[in-house]
Short mmCIF file of C-alpha atoms in Angstrom, two decimals:
data_model
loop_
_atom_site.label_atom_id
_atom_site.label_comp_id
_atom_site.label_asym_id
_atom_site.label_seq_id
_atom_site.Cartn_x
_atom_site.Cartn_y
_atom_site.Cartn_z
CA MET A 198 33.95 -6.10 -77.98
CA ARG A 199 32.49 -8.01 -80.95
CA ILE A 200 28.99 -7.23 -82.21
CA LEU A 201 26.92 -9.25 -84.69
CA LEU A 202 24.63 -7.13 -86.90
CA VAL A 203 21.63 -8.87 -88.49
CA ASP A 204 19.50 -7.21 -91.19
CA ASP A 205 18.21 -8.33 -94.58
CA GLN A 206 19.01 -4.90 -96.08
CA ARG A 207 22.69 -4.64 -97.02
CA SER A 208 22.76 -0.82 -96.94
CA LEU A 209 21.53 -0.73 -93.35
CA ARG A 210 24.04 -3.34 -92.24
CA ARG A 211 26.89 -1.40 -93.82
CA SER A 212 25.88 1.98 -92.37
CA LEU A 213 25.44 0.52 -88.89
CA ALA A 214 28.74 -1.36 -89.12
CA LEU A 215 30.56 1.82 -90.13
CA MET A 216 29.02 3.73 -87.23
CA LEU A 217 30.07 1.10 -84.69
CA GLN A 218 33.54 0.57 -86.15
CA ASN A 219 34.19 4.32 -85.90
CA ALA A 220 33.24 4.01 -82.23
CA GLY A 221 35.88 1.31 -81.76
CA TYR A 222 33.76 -1.86 -81.95
CA ASP A 223 34.55 -5.00 -83.94
CA THR A 224 31.57 -6.06 -86.06
CA ALA A 225 30.38 -8.91 -88.25
CA ASP A 226 27.12 -9.00 -90.17
CA ALA A 227 24.55 -11.47 -91.42
CA ALA A 228 21.80 -11.02 -94.00
CA SER A 229 19.36 -13.41 -92.28
CA GLY A 230 18.58 -15.07 -88.98
CA GLU A 231 19.83 -18.40 -90.30
CA ALA A 232 23.16 -16.86 -91.32
CA ALA A 233 23.44 -15.21 -87.91
CA LEU A 234 22.99 -18.53 -86.11
CA ALA A 235 25.73 -20.06 -88.26
CA LEU A 236 28.13 -17.25 -87.29
CA LEU A 237 27.23 -17.60 -83.61
CA ALA A 238 28.00 -21.32 -83.77
CA GLY A 239 31.49 -20.64 -85.08
CA ALA A 240 32.74 -17.60 -83.16
CA PRO A 241 32.10 -15.75 -79.86
CA PHE A 242 30.14 -12.49 -79.81
CA ASP A 243 29.38 -10.03 -77.00
CA LEU A 244 26.15 -8.63 -78.43
CA VAL A 245 23.64 -9.20 -81.23
CA ILE A 246 21.80 -6.28 -82.84
CA SER A 247 19.03 -7.48 -85.13
CA ASP A 248 16.25 -5.96 -87.17
CA LEU A 249 12.84 -7.14 -85.98
CA ARG A 250 11.19 -7.59 -89.37
CA MET A 251 13.16 -9.64 -91.88
CA GLU A 252 12.34 -12.06 -94.67
CA GLY A 253 12.34 -15.64 -93.44
CA MET A 254 13.37 -15.83 -89.79
CA SER A 255 12.17 -12.73 -87.93
CA GLY A 256 14.10 -10.93 -85.21
CA ILE A 257 11.77 -12.45 -82.59
CA ASP A 258 12.43 -15.96 -83.95
CA LEU A 259 16.17 -15.28 -83.93
CA LEU A 260 15.91 -14.06 -80.33
CA ARG A 261 14.18 -17.31 -79.32
CA GLU A 262 16.93 -19.38 -80.93
CA ILE A 263 19.72 -17.34 -79.32
CA LYS A 264 18.16 -17.70 -75.88
CA GLN A 265 18.16 -21.46 -76.36
CA ILE A 266 21.84 -21.73 -77.32
CA GLN A 267 23.39 -18.72 -75.54
CA PRO A 268 20.95 -17.46 -72.85
CA GLY A 269 23.43 -14.92 -71.46
CA LEU A 270 24.09 -13.20 -74.81
CA PRO A 271 22.30 -9.81 -74.92
CA VAL A 272 20.14 -9.03 -77.95
CA ILE A 273 18.94 -5.58 -79.02
CA LEU A 274 16.07 -5.49 -81.54
CA ILE A 275 15.62 -2.63 -84.00
CA THR A 276 12.44 -1.85 -85.91
CA ALA A 277 10.58 0.94 -87.63
CA TYR A 278 7.35 -0.38 -86.12
CA GLY A 279 7.92 0.67 -82.53
CA SER A 280 5.24 0.08 -79.94
CA ILE A 281 5.06 -0.67 -76.25
CA GLU A 282 3.36 -4.02 -76.94
CA THR A 283 6.09 -5.21 -79.30
CA ALA A 284 8.82 -4.01 -76.95
CA VAL A 285 7.37 -5.87 -74.00
CA ASP A 286 6.88 -9.05 -76.04
CA ALA A 287 10.56 -8.91 -76.97
CA MET A 288 11.63 -8.27 -73.38
CA ARG A 289 9.40 -11.12 -72.19
CA LEU A 290 11.43 -13.43 -74.44
CA GLY A 291 14.71 -12.12 -73.03
CA ALA A 292 15.70 -9.20 -75.29
CA PHE A 293 17.98 -6.76 -73.52
CA ASP A 294 16.40 -3.72 -75.13
CA TYR A 295 14.43 -2.37 -78.06
CA LEU A 296 15.26 0.54 -80.37
CA ALA A 297 12.83 2.17 -82.83
CA LYS A 298 13.97 3.81 -86.08
CA PRO A 299 15.04 6.49 -86.62
CA PHE A 300 17.66 6.45 -83.86
CA SER A 301 20.77 8.50 -83.22
CA GLU A 302 24.32 7.25 -82.85
CA ARG A 303 24.16 8.27 -79.19
CA ASP A 304 21.03 6.16 -78.67
CA ILE A 305 22.57 2.93 -79.88
CA LEU A 306 25.97 3.52 -78.25
CA ASP A 307 24.25 4.07 -74.90
CA LYS A 308 22.34 0.80 -75.27
CA ILE A 309 25.50 -1.09 -76.24
CA HIS A 310 27.23 0.23 -73.15
CA ALA A 311 24.24 -0.67 -70.99
CA SER A 312 24.16 -4.22 -72.35
CA GLN A 313 27.71 -4.79 -71.20
CA VAL A 314 27.13 -3.29 -67.77
CA MET A 315 24.27 -5.76 -67.30
CA ARG A 316 26.48 -8.71 -68.23
CA VAL A 317 28.15 -8.69 -64.85
CA ILE A 318 29.42 -11.82 -63.14
CA SER A 319 27.64 -12.72 -59.93
CA PRO A 320 30.17 -13.13 -57.10
CA VAL A 321 28.02 -15.96 -55.75
CA SER A 322 27.18 -18.07 -58.76
CA GLY A 323 29.70 -16.88 -61.35
CA GLN A 324 26.90 -16.77 -63.94
CA THR A 325 25.88 -13.93 -66.23
CA HIS A 326 22.48 -12.37 -65.69
CA SER A 327 20.00 -11.74 -68.49
CA ARG A 328 16.60 -12.31 -66.87
CA PRO A 329 13.40 -10.98 -68.42
CA ILE A 330 11.75 -8.62 -65.95
CA GLU A 331 8.24 -9.61 -67.07
CA ASP A 332 8.72 -13.09 -65.64
CA GLU A 333 8.43 -11.55 -62.18
CA ILE A 334 5.42 -9.25 -62.33
CA VAL A 335 1.93 -9.33 -63.85
CA ALA A 336 1.69 -6.50 -66.38
CA THR A 337 -0.67 -6.53 -69.36
CA THR A 338 -2.07 -2.99 -69.21
CA PRO A 339 -0.17 -0.27 -71.14
CA PRO A 340 0.84 1.76 -68.03
CA MET A 341 2.39 -1.33 -66.41
CA ARG A 342 4.08 -2.41 -69.63
CA ALA A 343 5.61 1.03 -70.02
CA LEU A 344 6.73 0.86 -66.39
CA LEU A 345 8.55 -2.44 -66.97
CA ILE A 346 10.40 -1.02 -69.96
CA LYS A 347 11.46 1.94 -67.83
CA ILE A 348 12.67 -0.40 -65.05
CA GLY A 349 14.67 -2.41 -67.56
CA ARG A 350 16.46 0.70 -68.76
CA LEU A 351 17.26 2.24 -65.38
CA ALA A 352 18.11 -0.93 -63.46
CA TYR A 353 21.72 -1.10 -64.65
CA THR A 354 22.41 2.49 -63.60
CA ASP A 355 23.05 3.89 -60.11
CA ILE A 356 20.53 6.70 -60.45
CA SER A 357 18.30 7.24 -57.40
CA VAL A 358 14.69 6.13 -57.81
CA LEU A 359 11.53 7.43 -56.16
CA ILE A 360 8.58 5.02 -56.32
CA THR A 361 5.17 6.55 -55.67
CA GLY A 362 1.73 5.01 -55.50
CA GLU A 363 -1.06 4.07 -53.15
CA THR A 364 -0.58 1.62 -50.30
CA GLY A 365 -0.43 -1.96 -51.52
CA THR A 366 0.51 -1.24 -55.14
CA GLY A 367 3.79 -3.16 -54.87
CA LYS A 368 6.43 -0.49 -54.26
CA THR A 369 8.69 -2.84 -52.27
CA LYS A 370 8.44 -5.49 -54.99
CA ILE A 371 9.45 -2.97 -57.65
CA ALA A 372 12.40 -1.78 -55.55
CA ARG A 373 13.63 -5.35 -55.12
CA LEU A 374 13.11 -6.01 -58.84
CA ILE A 375 15.34 -3.03 -59.71
CA HIS A 376 18.05 -4.32 -57.36
CA GLU A 377 17.90 -7.88 -58.66
CA HIS A 378 18.32 -6.71 -62.26
CA SER A 379 21.18 -4.34 -61.47
CA HIS A 380 24.93 -4.87 -61.30
CA ARG A 381 24.53 -4.79 -57.50
CA ASN A 382 22.44 -7.96 -57.39
CA GLY A 383 25.16 -9.97 -55.65
CA LYS A 384 25.22 -7.48 -52.77
CA PRO A 385 22.64 -6.78 -50.04
CA PHE A 386 19.17 -5.37 -50.57
CA VAL A 387 18.27 -3.66 -47.29
CA SER A 388 14.76 -2.36 -46.66
CA ILE A 389 13.32 -0.19 -43.89
CA ASN A 390 9.92 1.37 -43.35
CA CYS A 391 10.77 4.79 -41.95
CA ALA A 392 7.35 5.08 -40.30
CA SER A 393 7.84 1.90 -38.27
CA VAL A 394 10.91 3.05 -36.30
CA PRO A 395 10.58 5.62 -33.48
CA GLU A 396 12.27 8.89 -34.42
CA GLN A 397 14.75 8.72 -31.53
CA LEU A 398 16.01 5.34 -32.79
CA LEU A 399 15.90 5.95 -36.54
CA GLU A 400 19.28 7.69 -36.80
CA SER A 401 20.97 4.75 -35.07
CA GLU A 402 19.05 2.28 -37.24
CA LEU A 403 20.14 3.97 -40.44
CA PHE A 404 23.69 5.07 -39.62
CA GLY A 405 24.72 2.90 -36.64
CA HIS A 406 26.07 3.92 -33.23
CA MET A 407 29.11 3.61 -31.01
CA ARG A 408 29.17 1.90 -27.66
CA GLY A 409 28.03 4.25 -24.89
CA SER A 410 26.70 6.88 -27.30
CA PHE A 411 23.28 6.76 -25.59
CA THR A 412 21.54 4.90 -22.81
CA GLY A 413 21.30 1.23 -23.73
CA ALA A 414 24.09 1.34 -26.34
CA THR A 415 26.12 -1.44 -24.73
CA ASP A 416 27.87 -2.35 -28.00
CA SER A 417 28.84 -0.59 -31.21
CA ARG A 418 26.55 -1.44 -34.10
CA ALA A 419 26.57 -0.91 -37.85
CA GLY A 420 23.56 0.80 -39.40
CA LEU A 421 21.57 -0.20 -42.45
CA PHE A 422 23.60 2.01 -44.78
CA GLU A 423 26.74 0.10 -43.81
CA GLU A 424 24.95 -3.22 -44.25
CA ALA A 425 23.87 -2.12 -47.74
CA ASP A 426 27.38 -1.09 -48.82
CA GLN A 427 27.83 -1.84 -52.55
CA GLY A 428 24.16 -2.87 -52.64
CA THR A 429 20.81 -1.10 -52.42
CA ILE A 430 18.89 0.49 -49.55
CA PHE A 431 15.12 0.93 -49.84
CA LEU A 432 13.60 3.73 -47.73
CA ASP A 433 9.84 3.16 -47.63
CA GLU A 434 7.44 5.91 -46.44
CA ILE A 435 10.26 8.44 -46.66
CA ASP A 436 7.64 11.18 -46.30
CA THR A 437 7.40 10.36 -42.54
CA LEU A 438 10.96 11.54 -41.79
CA SER A 439 11.23 14.44 -39.34
CA PRO A 440 12.93 17.67 -40.51
CA ALA A 441 16.03 16.76 -38.50
CA MET A 442 16.28 13.30 -40.09
CA GLN A 443 15.69 14.77 -43.54
CA ALA A 444 18.69 17.04 -43.03
CA LYS A 445 20.90 14.15 -41.87
CA LEU A 446 19.83 11.93 -44.75
CA LEU A 447 20.48 14.74 -47.23
CA SER A 448 24.01 15.12 -45.87
CA VAL A 449 24.65 11.38 -46.30
CA LEU A 450 23.35 11.38 -49.87
CA GLN A 451 25.42 14.43 -50.79
CA ASP A 452 28.70 13.30 -49.24
CA ARG A 453 28.25 9.54 -49.63
CA GLN A 454 29.53 9.26 -46.07
CA ILE A 455 27.89 8.22 -42.81
CA ARG A 456 28.84 8.89 -39.20
CA ARG A 457 27.68 6.52 -36.52
CA VAL A 458 25.92 8.12 -33.58
CA GLY A 459 28.64 9.05 -31.08
CA SER A 460 31.47 9.03 -33.67
CA ASN A 461 33.20 11.82 -35.55
CA LYS A 462 34.88 9.43 -37.97
CA PRO A 463 33.14 9.33 -41.39
CA LYS A 464 32.77 6.16 -43.43
CA THR A 465 32.42 6.29 -47.20
CA MET A 466 29.51 4.25 -48.53
CA ASP A 467 28.69 2.99 -52.03
CA VAL A 468 24.93 2.52 -51.81
CA ARG A 469 22.13 2.93 -54.33
CA VAL A 470 19.11 4.61 -52.75
CA ILE A 471 15.54 3.75 -53.72
CA SER A 472 12.78 5.59 -51.87
CA ALA A 473 9.02 5.24 -51.78
CA SER A 474 6.04 7.27 -50.69
CA ASN A 475 2.28 6.93 -50.85
CA GLN A 476 1.94 10.69 -50.39
CA ASP A 477 2.25 13.61 -52.82
CA LEU A 478 5.74 14.89 -51.92
CA GLY A 479 5.24 17.97 -54.09
CA ASN A 480 2.33 18.95 -51.86
CA PHE A 481 4.44 18.19 -48.78
CA ILE A 482 7.13 20.55 -50.09
CA ASP A 483 4.57 23.32 -50.68
CA ARG A 484 3.35 22.91 -47.09
CA GLY A 485 6.89 22.96 -45.69
CA HIS A 486 6.81 19.31 -44.55
CA PHE A 487 9.51 17.99 -46.89
CA ARG A 488 12.81 19.50 -48.02
CA SER A 489 12.94 20.31 -51.72
CA ASP A 490 16.71 19.65 -51.87
CA LEU A 491 16.21 16.16 -50.43
CA TYR A 492 13.39 15.57 -52.89
CA PHE A 493 15.64 16.37 -55.83
CA ARG A 494 18.29 14.02 -54.42
CA ILE A 495 15.97 11.01 -54.17
CA ASN A 496 13.97 11.78 -57.32
CA GLY A 497 16.53 10.89 -59.98
CA VAL A 498 13.82 8.84 -61.72
CA ARG A 499 10.22 8.68 -60.54
CA LEU A 500 8.11 5.56 -61.03
CA GLN A 501 4.38 6.03 -60.47
CA LEU A 502 2.54 2.76 -59.78
CA PRO A 503 -1.10 2.80 -60.91
CA PRO A 504 -3.78 1.59 -58.48
CA LEU A 505 -5.34 -1.81 -59.09
CA ARG A 506 -8.72 -0.30 -60.00
CA GLU A 507 -7.02 1.15 -63.12
CA ARG A 508 -5.58 -2.26 -64.06
CA LEU A 509 -8.70 -4.30 -64.77
CA GLU A 510 -6.94 -6.72 -67.12
CA ASP A 511 -4.12 -7.23 -64.63
CA LEU A 512 -6.67 -7.80 -61.87
CA ARG A 513 -8.01 -10.89 -63.66
CA LEU A 514 -4.52 -12.34 -64.07
CA LEU A 515 -3.50 -11.51 -60.51
CA LEU A 516 -6.65 -13.22 -59.26
CA GLU A 517 -5.72 -16.37 -61.14
CA VAL A 518 -2.11 -16.24 -59.94
CA PHE A 519 -3.15 -15.86 -56.30
CA ILE A 520 -5.80 -18.61 -56.50
CA LYS A 521 -3.19 -21.02 -57.87
CA ARG A 522 -0.60 -19.91 -55.29
CA TYR A 523 -2.85 -20.42 -52.28
CA GLY A 524 -4.40 -23.50 -53.79
CA ARG A 525 -0.94 -25.08 -53.74
CA LYS A 526 -0.23 -23.74 -50.25
CA TYR A 527 -3.38 -25.22 -48.73
CA GLY A 528 -3.61 -28.32 -50.91
CA ARG A 529 -6.85 -27.22 -52.58
CA HIS A 530 -7.39 -28.60 -56.08
CA GLY A 531 -10.02 -27.96 -58.74
CA LEU A 532 -10.69 -24.41 -57.53
CA HIS A 533 -13.18 -22.43 -59.58
CA ILE A 534 -15.02 -19.15 -59.06
CA THR A 535 -18.66 -18.63 -59.96
CA ALA A 536 -19.66 -15.80 -62.26
CA ARG A 537 -21.74 -14.07 -59.57
CA ALA A 538 -18.77 -14.14 -57.21
CA MET A 539 -16.53 -12.94 -60.02
CA THR A 540 -18.71 -9.89 -60.63
CA HIS A 541 -18.18 -8.78 -57.05
CA VAL A 542 -14.44 -9.40 -57.29
CA MET A 543 -14.10 -7.38 -60.51
CA ALA A 544 -16.34 -4.51 -59.40
CA TYR A 545 -14.66 -3.83 -56.04
CA PRO A 546 -12.39 -0.71 -56.05
CA TYR A 547 -9.57 -2.26 -53.91
CA PRO A 548 -8.39 0.69 -51.80
CA GLY A 549 -5.66 -1.63 -50.49
CA ASN A 550 -4.68 -2.56 -54.07
CA VAL A 551 -2.74 -5.76 -54.88
CA ARG A 552 -2.01 -6.53 -51.22
CA GLN A 553 -5.71 -6.40 -50.41
CA LEU A 554 -6.60 -8.60 -53.38
CA GLU A 555 -4.07 -11.20 -52.28
CA ASN A 556 -5.47 -11.20 -48.73
CA PHE A 557 -8.99 -11.62 -50.11
CA VAL A 558 -7.95 -14.52 -52.33
CA GLU A 559 -6.29 -16.36 -49.45
CA GLN A 560 -9.58 -16.18 -47.54
CA MET A 561 -11.53 -17.38 -50.59
CA VAL A 562 -9.28 -20.40 -51.04
CA VAL A 563 -9.44 -21.31 -47.35
CA PHE A 564 -13.25 -21.18 -47.28
CA ALA A 565 -13.95 -22.68 -50.72
CA ASP A 566 -16.35 -25.64 -50.50
CA GLU A 567 -15.31 -29.26 -50.84
CA ALA A 568 -15.78 -29.14 -54.61
CA GLY A 569 -13.44 -26.14 -54.82
CA ALA A 570 -16.17 -23.61 -55.60
CA ILE A 571 -15.60 -19.98 -54.66
CA ASP A 572 -19.10 -18.50 -54.43
CA LEU A 573 -20.80 -15.63 -52.63
CA ASP A 574 -20.68 -17.34 -49.23
CA THR A 575 -16.90 -17.65 -49.69
CA LEU A 576 -16.20 -13.95 -50.34
CA PRO A 577 -14.89 -11.58 -47.64
CA GLU A 578 -17.49 -9.25 -46.15
CA ASP A 579 -15.93 -6.17 -47.79
CA LEU A 580 -16.61 -7.62 -51.23
CA LEU A 581 -20.16 -8.64 -50.40
CA GLN A 582 -21.09 -5.30 -48.85
CA TYR A 583 -19.85 -3.31 -51.85
CA ARG A 584 -22.79 -3.34 -54.26
CA PRO A 585 -22.44 -0.97 -57.19
CA GLN A 586 -25.13 -0.94 -59.86
CA ALA A 587 -22.95 -3.05 -62.13
CA VAL A 588 -23.16 -5.94 -59.64
CA GLU A 589 -26.84 -5.61 -58.83
CA HIS A 590 -27.96 -5.90 -62.45
CA MET A 591 -25.60 -8.64 -63.57
CA ALA A 592 -26.78 -11.47 -65.80
CA PRO A 593 -27.55 -14.89 -64.21
CA PRO A 594 -24.39 -16.59 -62.99
CA GLU A 595 -22.53 -19.46 -64.52
CA ALA A 596 -19.43 -21.18 -63.14
CA VAL A 597 -16.07 -19.85 -64.29
CA ALA A 598 -13.01 -22.06 -63.87
CA VAL A 599 -9.62 -20.70 -62.86
CA GLY A 600 -7.89 -19.51 -66.02
CA THR A 601 -11.17 -18.90 -67.92
CA PHE A 602 -12.56 -15.67 -66.53
CA ALA A 603 -13.60 -14.33 -69.94
CA GLY A 604 -17.29 -15.16 -69.44
CA SER A 605 -17.56 -12.91 -66.41
CA GLU A 606 -15.58 -10.12 -68.05
CA ARG A 607 -17.89 -10.21 -71.04
CA ALA A 608 -20.90 -9.93 -68.73
CA LEU A 609 -19.40 -6.87 -67.05
CA ILE A 610 -18.76 -5.21 -70.42
CA GLU A 611 -22.23 -5.99 -71.73
CA ASN A 612 -23.81 -4.59 -68.58
CA ALA A 613 -21.78 -1.36 -68.83
CA LEU A 614 -22.74 -0.95 -72.50
CA ARG A 615 -26.42 -1.37 -71.66
CA LYS A 616 -26.14 1.52 -69.22
CA TYR A 617 -23.84 3.70 -71.34
CA PRO A 618 -24.14 3.55 -75.15
CA HIS A 619 -21.07 5.77 -75.54
CA LEU A 620 -17.78 3.91 -75.23
CA SER A 621 -16.07 6.62 -73.17
CA ASP A 622 -18.77 6.47 -70.49
CA ALA A 623 -18.80 2.66 -70.47
CA ALA A 624 -15.00 2.54 -70.22
CA ARG A 625 -15.10 4.96 -67.28
CA GLU A 626 -17.65 2.74 -65.55
CA LEU A 627 -15.42 -0.30 -66.02
CA GLY A 628 -12.24 1.49 -64.99
CA ILE A 629 -10.41 0.78 -68.27
CA GLY A 630 -9.30 2.81 -71.27
CA ARG A 631 -11.55 3.39 -74.29
CA THR A 632 -9.11 1.58 -76.59
CA THR A 633 -9.01 -1.43 -74.26
CA LEU A 634 -12.82 -1.53 -74.18
CA TRP A 635 -13.05 -1.39 -77.96
CA ARG A 636 -10.54 -4.26 -78.24
CA LYS A 637 -12.56 -6.32 -75.74
CA ILE A 638 -15.78 -5.67 -77.68
CA ARG A 639 -14.11 -7.05 -80.80
CA GLU A 640 -12.51 -9.94 -78.88
CA TYR A 641 -15.87 -11.10 -77.46
CA ASN A 642 -17.77 -10.29 -80.69
CA ILE A 643 -20.22 -7.99 -78.88
CA ALA A 644 -22.57 -6.16 -81.27
CA ARG A 645 -23.69 -2.60 -80.45
CA PRO A 646 -26.76 -1.49 -82.49
CA ALA A 647 -27.32 2.21 -83.19
CA GLY A 648 -30.20 2.45 -80.73
CA GLY A 649 -27.96 1.63 -77.81
CA GLU A 650 -29.59 -1.78 -77.13
CA LEU A 651 -26.92 -4.45 -76.80
CA LYS A 652 -27.09 -7.74 -78.65
CA ARG A 653 -24.53 -10.47 -78.92
CA GLY A 654 -22.74 -10.80 -82.22
CA ILE A 655 -23.08 -13.94 -84.27
#
């Protein structure tokens, strides 16, 4: 394996090269981004490791150039200025991973190994995969950005994943995202909602059955675990499994073997298991409703999806994405949402989360007037009937076009600051973090006099 090291400090290049050569890797080094591109043009490399901050061409600029000429070549960026925002920006542009100084030899060797596992050849297309995860999900808030970094690091492994979160937060989408960015992406992704299948049929659905094993079994049939062999199975609402099914599933996960109903012959399976629940499984265990040993089997890594009401910035972007999506679907052009309608949309708590927002937006697009306006008479009843104080005392409305929702967001912030002079209280009212609120105040140039009265900045 040949690795190109890029850093404008000679001592760092030499120490890193020595570390990797001792581990058995072949290395070459470049003192600048321009020199690195010249080396890449003349010889093949399996990986580029570059410092983020360099004189001249930065690591980000080098990453952009590499993705233009060799999109499948993995790039790991190293910096002493580590932050979630910088890491996600790099991953958005196609970086494989991000490493903050100081790092251990084990840290970088693990990432090198992971980069090669991800460069698998698809049995269908024969192409390497190096797709930025952020292209597939809206995530601007820190919890969602951190979640995407975590997904990027665990996707290439076979570790079991438990996804938790309220109904409608996107657990199935995250499970599919993990599969599609794993080395199993050329094999099946099989999904089942455990609550939707009657208990007496669930064992057959999961593990298959033999002909004549029960009334109505006129033919032998493979179960979902067999269909997912070498791929991924997603078990949604796993908390609804009966004690008997929990025991059978535990046995399958421990032995990596299934037995069809009516058969004593085991079949070995190579399946990655991703589970999901909208319930607190720890509480279920305490109440004796869920086996602790099964919990530890499925909970190799836990991903907690935040509710939409805690993702105010993402809500705005999701709204725009859905309006554009359904505008294309129904042939509606020039769609725009009025500020008074926007205040209702932003203030609603969305107990059904992203799924509920998408359903609402589809209705809005369908009932928008001939000019494409989404106003109060276009909103679903649930939005209109929910009238918190923030909506009732909103400033006079003005039209807000799709893609320019800032005017309405500013109005919401100003209204919250009128009610609550302290940032912590205002942030709690808006459902965002104090740091995010402070950044928005600066972004919109909102002045906050000592007396608590709000005036717009100049």
